[in-house]
Every structure is written in structure tokens, then in C-alpha cells.
């Protein structure tokens, strides 16, 4: 017995280094805000502070500059950002929005919040984003928008999606929570649709603990999202918008970011380029060796795309080995240690990603706000709806985060050695 999963010695016990990008610069920025006493200056009525304080506005200015987009609007999470985006494009009860099932839950719950019906399109087998051909088949007279997710850090197929959107007069929202500074050609993801949404939560490339940024080049959509962020219904009368019918139902929330979070996010944004280059270098180093393991396939990159690797995806070649992906990956995981500051979780390597959303209880039980809004639609969500996604999830896709900045060449070598060791001793698994 050589493999750790069978009682052999583990390849490595010593934990992998933490991913922690917070240093003296963030400390200084936070102290400055604390000492000013102005932790948030937002007012939820019509006033110049309706748009937030100096750190919030500076962050928005810098974000818009960096991403070369007209408006950047900070919010307290990407989830809130997605909610504001769906509200701004005017999704109403019973409208359909086509979305990927292989994404974080909020890409789809945003649709439900406004009474919209999520319609799940299948994903591409090599890029894992929403498949434009599948989207086109699902369009009905009720379809109003596409929610495209740049999953794992690579852009969705915006060339094809835009053609479809133009032909059918649909809006596109881009969930770019996992892909800040990823590109398609010379354009940043997040800026490819009508509205883009980024996340600044603790686990993303850069973070402020919690936070999110919405971007758009459209003045009207930007104003609506500012209203939704900050109790919009209370300011409309004061601003003299009584006649603007389309704004009358601008129900506002409190999606506001604090000055401390904005100050942290400004420093983090200045580190983004460097952090992404490290991820790309680490992935290159891993792929050079992992491609020699016969049961692994490196997924191709999309033409003209720059991948920023929130997650590093790999594919399992079923025909190359007589054991299931899960068994193989469990054996690799058994060889490896946890990662510091994430030591409550197991090894940051898994099979599949999230269970396809339509198979989760919310969609299976169709209970949201009571039975609303599912009661407005005949749609059923069932196994087999998105076969490519289900196959990836059940048998093919491997995902890991063992390429984050902080991993040394020696750490990466141990990841490679674990895969090599399991491949060499695979008879133990058969
Ligand atoms: C993280 C994530 C979100 C939500 O981000 P929060 O800031 O935590 O609300 C949304 N979509 C995707 C694809 C994500 O990865």
C-alpha cells in the first residue's frame, strides 16, 4: 500500500500557505478612515451624500478608470449588484431571463427577486460558460435578458451572445464576480454586456471583506442602480421625477458600501494586476507537468481570451483509466494538506463545481416568496435539462484553488507530485 487513501504515507503534511493579500497599506487606509470618524456618509434622501462618501466615490472613479467604463457603482456585495442590475433593466413578474446553471446561486436568485423566471441554458463542454446555441433554443416571447457568467475567470462567448441579444432585443447582464481584469480581445469582462457585476468578497481575487461593484456605459441604467442601491423611492419626488413613470416602482434597498470597505478596496485594486499575473504563472507551471498525466486534459482557452483563474479547471479523461473521477481525486486529496486560513475546509481540490442550480431544492420545490414567482410559469426544472453541465458535474470536471498567489514553486511541485503518485499507483484504486 503506497497511497495515503489506502493507509500509506501522505505526500505532504505541512499545510499550504495562506492566501492573504492584506498588509500595511490596507491597515493605513483603514486607520485614516477610522480617525476621520466618517465611517459612512450616505444619506437615503435627496442630498449630495446620496452618492456616498469620499472613499466610496474615489473607489468608483478609480474602478471606472481601470476598467475603461463610464460608470462604476459600489455596493455591499455582488449579490446586491446582481439584484440592482435585474431591477434596472426592468424585469417584471413573469419575464424570463436565460442563465447558466453552473454558477453561484445569486446569478439566478437576482431574477427571482423581481418576479422573473430563471430559464437555464446548457454550458460549453470546454469553457463551462453559457452555451449560445442552447440560449437561442430557449428564447420565447417572454425572454427579456441573458445573464452570462464569466465562470472560473474566463469570459463567456460574448461575440455570439451579443448577436443573439441584438436579434431578439434582449439585455445582457454579465456576472464577472470571478473574472476581474479578464479580457476578450482588448476589452475587460464586465464591460462586454449592458451591465457587469464584480465581487469583493473575502474569497475573490481582491476583496474588502464584503463588497461589489457594478459597471455600465449607460447613464440611464447607472442612475437606476444608484436609486436601487439607496432607498430610491424616497428621493424621486424630491428630485422632481413625478412624471417619470418608468421610475415610479424604483423600490430602493440599502446596498451601500462603507468608507472602510471602500478604502480597503482601493488598495486592493492597485494590487489586482500583480495578483492575476501570479495566478497565470502558477497555472502555467502546473499545466506544463499535469498535461503529462494521461487521465488529465487541460481545457483550451477561448480565442482572444485572457483567463484570470479564480478557479483552475481540469478535465478527467474517463476512457484513460478504469476508475471514476471521484475516486481518483479523493486519492489525490488524501496525499495533500489543507491550506492555512482555510484549514477548516479540506484540501482545496474537488470534483465538479456547484450542483447545477435547477437541481437544487429552490427550483425542485419551486418555493420562493411562497409560490411566487414560479406560479406565473409552467416551466419545470428536471434532471436532463442541461446534459453537458450534468456530465461535467457528475464525471468530468475537476476544480482547484491550489494556484493562488502565495504558493511557491515547491508547493506547486507537491500538487504535481500528488497527481503523479496517484497515477503511478492507480492499480490500488481499481
Ligand atoms: C462570488 C460570486 C457571486 C456573489 O458575490 P458576493 O459578493 O459574495 O455577493 C456572484 N456570482 C458569482 C459567479 C460568484 O462567484
XYZ file of C-alpha atoms and ligand atoms in Angstrom:
445
model
C 0.000 0.000 0.000
C 1.579 3.246 -1.140
C -1.397 5.589 -1.490
C -2.428 7.629 1.538
C -6.087 6.859 0.848
C -5.262 3.190 1.493
C -3.261 3.876 4.650
C 0.106 4.719 3.048
C 2.182 7.744 3.963
C 0.824 11.164 2.900
C 2.960 13.006 0.351
C 2.809 16.165 2.451
C 1.566 17.027 5.966
C 2.718 20.631 6.232
C -0.191 22.981 5.270
C -0.061 25.099 2.122
C 0.486 28.840 2.707
C -2.497 31.120 3.248
C -3.853 33.401 0.560
C -3.675 36.725 2.360
C -3.184 39.920 0.388
C -3.860 42.346 3.246
C -0.820 44.281 4.505
C 0.296 47.623 5.958
C -1.213 49.556 3.055
C -4.762 48.445 3.862
C -4.039 48.983 7.564
C -3.047 52.576 6.907
C -6.051 53.239 4.672
C -8.464 51.859 7.289
C -6.880 53.865 10.106
C -7.248 57.045 8.101
C -10.990 56.459 7.758
C -11.388 55.433 11.404
C -9.587 58.544 12.615
C -11.762 60.770 10.434
C -14.833 59.399 12.222
C -16.688 59.242 8.877
C -17.356 55.536 8.515
C -20.160 56.135 6.028
C -21.692 59.404 4.932
C -24.584 58.068 2.826
C -27.983 59.674 3.236
C -31.067 57.867 1.969
C -32.773 61.093 0.869
C -32.017 63.584 -1.883
C -28.780 65.281 -0.832
C -25.239 65.379 -2.180
C -24.419 62.498 0.194
C -26.953 60.352 -1.667
C -23.966 59.090 -3.704
C -21.797 58.176 -0.699
C -18.622 59.486 0.928
C -15.169 60.357 -0.353
C -13.661 56.844 -0.223
C -16.703 55.336 -1.935
C -16.596 57.922 -4.685
C -12.819 57.660 -5.104
C -13.115 53.877 -5.435
C -15.818 54.257 -8.083
C -13.714 56.766 -10.014
C -10.623 54.513 -9.895
C -12.606 51.378 -10.797
C -14.211 53.065 -13.818
C -10.781 54.289 -14.924
C -9.108 50.905 -14.535
C -11.835 49.044 -16.426
C -12.295 51.795 -19.000
C -16.034 52.084 -18.399
C -18.240 55.136 -17.866
C -19.912 54.255 -14.547
C -18.747 52.153 -11.592
C -21.244 51.857 -8.724
C -20.136 50.310 -5.454
C -22.499 48.072 -3.481
C -22.210 45.877 -0.395
C -21.906 42.624 -2.380
C -22.011 41.258 -5.908
C -25.300 39.619 -4.942
C -26.743 43.102 -4.293
C -25.165 44.234 -7.552
C -26.937 41.488 -9.491
C -30.239 42.387 -7.780
C -29.780 46.057 -8.741
C -28.888 45.101 -12.318
C -32.032 42.992 -12.789
C -34.111 45.819 -11.311
C -32.501 48.422 -13.558
C -33.204 46.572 -16.795
C -36.867 46.448 -15.784
C -37.508 42.727 -15.297
C -41.139 42.286 -14.304
C -43.245 39.449 -12.932
C -43.308 36.543 -15.371
C -40.460 37.785 -17.602
C -37.918 35.118 -18.484
C -34.154 35.538 -18.113
C -31.817 32.902 -19.537
C -28.981 31.997 -17.171
C -26.257 29.395 -16.717
C -26.994 26.650 -14.169
C -23.274 26.281 -13.375
C -22.729 29.353 -11.249
C -23.062 30.756 -7.766
C -26.719 30.850 -6.702
C -27.134 34.645 -6.819
C -26.806 34.811 -10.629
C -30.268 33.212 -10.706
C -31.872 34.411 -7.444
C -31.490 38.007 -8.692
C -34.031 37.127 -11.387
C -36.489 35.711 -8.834
C -36.284 38.808 -6.636
C -38.065 40.831 -9.339
C -40.567 38.089 -10.126
C -38.623 36.904 -13.158
C -38.355 33.260 -14.157
C -34.826 31.810 -14.489
C -34.503 29.647 -17.597
C -31.375 27.501 -17.513
C -29.328 27.084 -20.690
C -26.637 24.426 -21.002
C -22.918 25.232 -20.775
C -19.977 24.751 -23.155
C -18.091 21.482 -22.566
C -14.633 23.093 -22.761
C -15.179 26.653 -21.421
C -18.017 25.968 -18.935
C -19.871 29.226 -19.718
C -23.447 29.536 -21.015
C -23.699 27.984 -24.493
C -25.075 30.470 -27.070
C -26.674 27.667 -29.119
C -28.573 26.454 -26.082
C -29.610 30.047 -25.289
C -31.074 30.561 -28.731
C -33.271 27.461 -28.428
C -34.807 28.720 -25.184
C -35.913 32.156 -26.377
C -39.678 32.792 -26.144
C -41.764 35.993 -26.414
C -41.306 36.311 -22.623
C -37.484 36.343 -22.769
C -36.104 39.746 -21.728
C -32.446 39.181 -20.902
C -29.452 36.876 -20.706
C -27.398 36.524 -17.518
C -23.918 35.465 -18.713
C -21.359 34.377 -16.121
C -17.592 34.509 -16.728
C -17.164 31.312 -14.806
C -13.848 30.384 -13.130
C -12.235 33.564 -14.544
C -12.760 33.248 -18.287
C -15.125 35.299 -20.434
C -18.386 33.896 -21.756
C -18.797 33.822 -25.564
C -19.835 37.452 -25.919
C -19.410 37.581 -29.669
C -22.189 35.034 -30.137
C -24.284 36.209 -27.179
C -24.369 39.781 -28.448
C -25.603 38.699 -31.856
C -28.441 36.773 -30.217
C -29.262 39.701 -27.926
C -29.396 42.117 -30.849
C -31.558 39.837 -32.945
C -34.116 39.315 -30.149
C -33.789 42.699 -28.433
C -32.500 41.297 -25.139
C -30.361 42.913 -22.456
C -27.204 41.158 -21.271
C -26.052 41.221 -17.665
C -22.543 39.953 -17.106
C -21.736 38.296 -13.787
C -17.994 38.878 -13.690
C -17.590 38.130 -9.978
C -14.930 35.510 -10.788
C -13.199 37.404 -13.579
C -11.918 40.874 -12.644
C -9.446 42.038 -15.319
C -10.084 39.023 -17.537
C -10.332 40.069 -21.174
C -11.885 39.306 -24.515
C -9.667 40.944 -27.107
C -8.733 44.327 -25.647
C -11.931 44.655 -23.590
C -12.376 43.762 -19.941
C -15.012 41.243 -18.912
C -17.756 43.015 -17.023
C -17.856 45.674 -19.728
C -18.990 43.358 -22.543
C -22.748 43.368 -21.803
C -25.171 46.145 -20.773
C -24.258 45.823 -17.090
C -21.356 43.976 -15.414
C -21.023 42.916 -11.784
C -17.837 42.274 -9.780
C -17.429 40.832 -6.274
C -15.146 41.993 -3.475
C -15.991 39.192 -1.033
C -13.269 37.592 1.044
C -12.699 34.662 -1.341
C -12.365 36.595 -4.597
C -9.174 37.810 -6.386
C -9.302 41.082 -4.458
C -11.602 41.852 -1.546
C -12.768 44.254 1.103
C -14.271 41.571 3.345
C -17.598 42.030 1.573
C -18.400 44.298 -1.347
C -19.288 44.521 -5.008
C -19.013 46.878 -7.978
C -21.484 47.294 -10.848
C -20.299 48.801 -14.145
C -22.150 50.162 -17.167
C -21.688 52.615 -20.021
C -25.405 53.512 -19.956
C -26.328 56.690 -17.993
C -29.946 55.660 -17.503
C -29.089 52.196 -16.146
C -26.421 53.727 -13.886
C -28.936 56.162 -12.359
C -31.471 53.409 -11.771
C -28.866 51.269 -9.998
C -27.897 54.236 -7.803
C -31.578 54.560 -6.876
C -31.926 50.859 -6.100
C -28.734 50.949 -4.014
C -30.022 53.681 -1.755
C -33.761 53.857 -0.998
C -34.614 55.158 -4.475
C -38.329 55.602 -3.848
C -37.662 58.277 -1.215
C -35.627 60.578 -3.451
C -37.665 60.519 -6.637
C -40.252 63.091 -5.616
C -37.600 65.387 -4.211
C -35.688 65.233 -7.481
C -38.772 66.164 -9.478
C -39.249 62.816 -11.195
C -43.011 62.612 -10.510
C -43.667 62.412 -14.232
C -41.168 59.690 -14.998
C -43.421 56.672 -14.925
C -40.662 54.153 -15.541
C -39.041 55.184 -12.280
C -42.162 55.014 -10.153
C -41.559 51.489 -8.983
C -37.849 52.061 -8.273
C -38.053 50.255 -4.958
C -34.817 51.003 -3.163
C -32.715 48.892 -0.828
C -29.747 49.638 1.384
C -26.936 48.141 -0.718
C -24.400 50.768 0.394
C -20.684 50.091 0.930
C -18.952 51.624 3.968
C -15.995 54.020 3.764
C -13.729 51.421 5.405
C -14.569 48.787 2.802
C -14.061 51.307 0.007
C -10.670 52.340 1.428
C -9.567 48.677 1.517
C -10.909 48.048 -1.983
C -8.914 50.991 -3.378
C -5.648 49.478 -2.131
C -6.683 46.026 -3.340
C -7.477 47.348 -6.827
C -3.906 48.656 -7.038
C -2.695 45.055 -6.463
C -5.024 43.379 -8.965
C -2.676 43.181 -11.969
C 0.155 41.690 -9.941
C -2.119 39.144 -8.227
C -3.529 37.966 -11.540
C -0.099 37.566 -13.134
C 0.884 35.278 -10.250
C -2.217 33.131 -10.782
C -1.477 32.851 -14.503
C 2.202 31.957 -13.859
C 1.241 29.304 -11.310
C -1.311 27.751 -13.662
C 1.268 27.643 -16.494
C 3.729 25.906 -14.207
C 1.148 23.334 -13.097
C -0.208 22.674 -16.589
C 3.227 22.005 -18.054
C 3.534 18.958 -15.781
C -0.105 17.961 -15.323
C -0.610 17.619 -19.072
C 1.676 14.558 -18.971
C -0.693 12.679 -16.697
C -2.744 10.535 -19.097
C -6.094 10.866 -17.289
C -5.990 14.672 -17.248
C -6.834 17.084 -20.031
C -6.087 20.800 -19.916
C -9.167 22.697 -21.160
C -8.365 25.062 -24.050
C -8.564 28.847 -23.697
C -11.195 30.733 -25.639
C -9.877 32.596 -28.689
C -8.639 36.071 -27.748
C -9.500 35.474 -24.076
C -7.365 36.209 -21.034
C -8.247 33.805 -18.195
C -7.649 35.073 -14.645
C -8.183 31.738 -12.813
C -10.456 32.301 -9.862
C -10.566 28.520 -10.085
C -8.293 26.320 -12.187
C -10.424 23.790 -14.095
C -9.128 20.430 -15.365
C -10.898 17.665 -17.274
C -10.861 13.969 -16.409
C -10.411 11.591 -19.371
C -12.812 8.819 -18.492
C -11.525 6.385 -21.109
C -7.921 6.536 -19.938
C -8.450 4.783 -16.636
C -10.872 2.253 -15.205
C -11.717 4.257 -12.117
C -14.177 7.089 -11.618
C -13.001 10.703 -11.360
C -14.206 10.972 -7.767
C -12.129 8.028 -6.624
C -9.039 9.381 -8.374
C -9.464 12.871 -6.908
C -10.187 11.530 -3.423
C -6.855 9.699 -3.659
C -5.017 12.885 -4.724
C -6.662 14.826 -1.910
C -5.559 12.217 0.606
C -1.932 12.973 -0.342
C -2.232 16.726 0.246
C -2.608 19.074 3.243
C -5.182 21.814 3.889
C -4.372 25.478 3.230
C -3.704 27.877 6.115
C -6.561 30.277 6.951
C -8.860 27.816 5.190
C -7.898 24.933 7.459
C -11.488 24.356 8.435
C -12.040 23.191 4.858
C -10.477 20.114 3.310
C -7.873 20.240 0.510
C -8.818 22.983 -1.990
C -9.369 20.447 -4.766
C -12.714 18.969 -5.758
C -14.727 17.227 -8.392
C -17.301 19.291 -10.210
C -18.382 22.717 -9.033
C -21.815 23.591 -7.574
C -24.687 21.198 -8.210
C -26.478 22.515 -11.334
C -28.811 25.148 -9.896
C -32.053 23.741 -11.346
C -31.476 20.500 -9.406
C -31.280 22.357 -6.087
C -34.285 22.491 -3.714
C -35.341 26.081 -4.570
C -36.094 25.038 -8.168
C -37.184 21.485 -7.452
C -39.695 22.594 -4.789
C -40.485 25.863 -6.636
C -40.954 27.755 -3.418
C -39.543 31.289 -3.341
C -41.824 34.062 -1.996
C -44.446 31.485 -1.191
C -45.111 30.015 -4.628
C -44.413 33.321 -6.366
C -42.942 33.840 -8.930
C -42.791 30.185 -10.030
C -46.608 30.121 -10.005
C -46.526 32.510 -13.008
C -44.802 29.942 -15.223
C -45.436 26.433 -16.479
C -41.733 25.699 -16.519
C -40.473 22.538 -14.804
C -36.865 22.003 -13.765
C -35.698 18.427 -14.146
C -32.721 16.158 -14.460
C -31.530 16.058 -18.061
C -32.361 19.740 -18.773
C -28.673 20.588 -19.312
C -26.862 17.339 -20.167
C -23.412 18.876 -20.768
C -23.486 20.581 -17.390
C -24.654 17.423 -15.638
C -21.948 15.305 -17.298
C -19.236 17.798 -16.344
C -20.514 17.902 -12.803
C -21.001 14.185 -12.318
C -17.996 12.728 -14.153
C -15.560 15.092 -15.880
C -14.753 18.436 -14.301
C -12.022 18.869 -11.672
C -11.620 22.229 -9.926
C -8.993 23.509 -7.533
C -7.551 26.652 -5.978
C -4.022 25.399 -5.366
C -2.612 28.058 -7.695
C -3.405 31.161 -5.669
C -0.675 33.730 -5.015
C 1.450 32.653 -2.060
C 2.015 29.127 -3.419
C 5.774 28.687 -4.012
C 7.287 26.522 -6.772
C 7.884 23.838 -4.087
C 4.214 23.961 -3.098
C 3.154 23.638 -6.740
C 5.617 20.746 -7.173
C 3.855 18.915 -4.331
C 0.494 19.339 -6.076
C 2.005 17.848 -9.242
C 3.699 15.026 -7.316
C 0.403 14.070 -5.672
C -1.270 13.637 -9.082
C 1.769 11.716 -10.391
C 1.872 9.442 -7.351
C -1.798 8.503 -7.688
C -1.459 7.887 -11.448
C 1.603 5.643 -10.897
C -0.157 3.625 -8.232
C -3.570 3.602 -9.876
C -3.886 -0.239 -9.646
C -4.535 0.357 -5.943
C -7.746 2.155 -6.926
C -9.074 -0.325 -9.460
C -18.964 35.182 -5.546
C -19.949 35.218 -6.632
C -21.117 35.989 -6.573
C -21.563 36.697 -5.321
O -20.647 37.557 -4.786
P -20.892 38.205 -3.345
O -20.045 39.435 -3.365
O -20.442 37.207 -2.340
O -22.341 38.520 -3.211
C -21.938 36.031 -7.675
N -21.651 35.354 -8.782
C -20.553 34.576 -8.887
C -20.278 33.865 -10.164
C -19.669 34.479 -7.813
O -18.584 33.700 -7.913
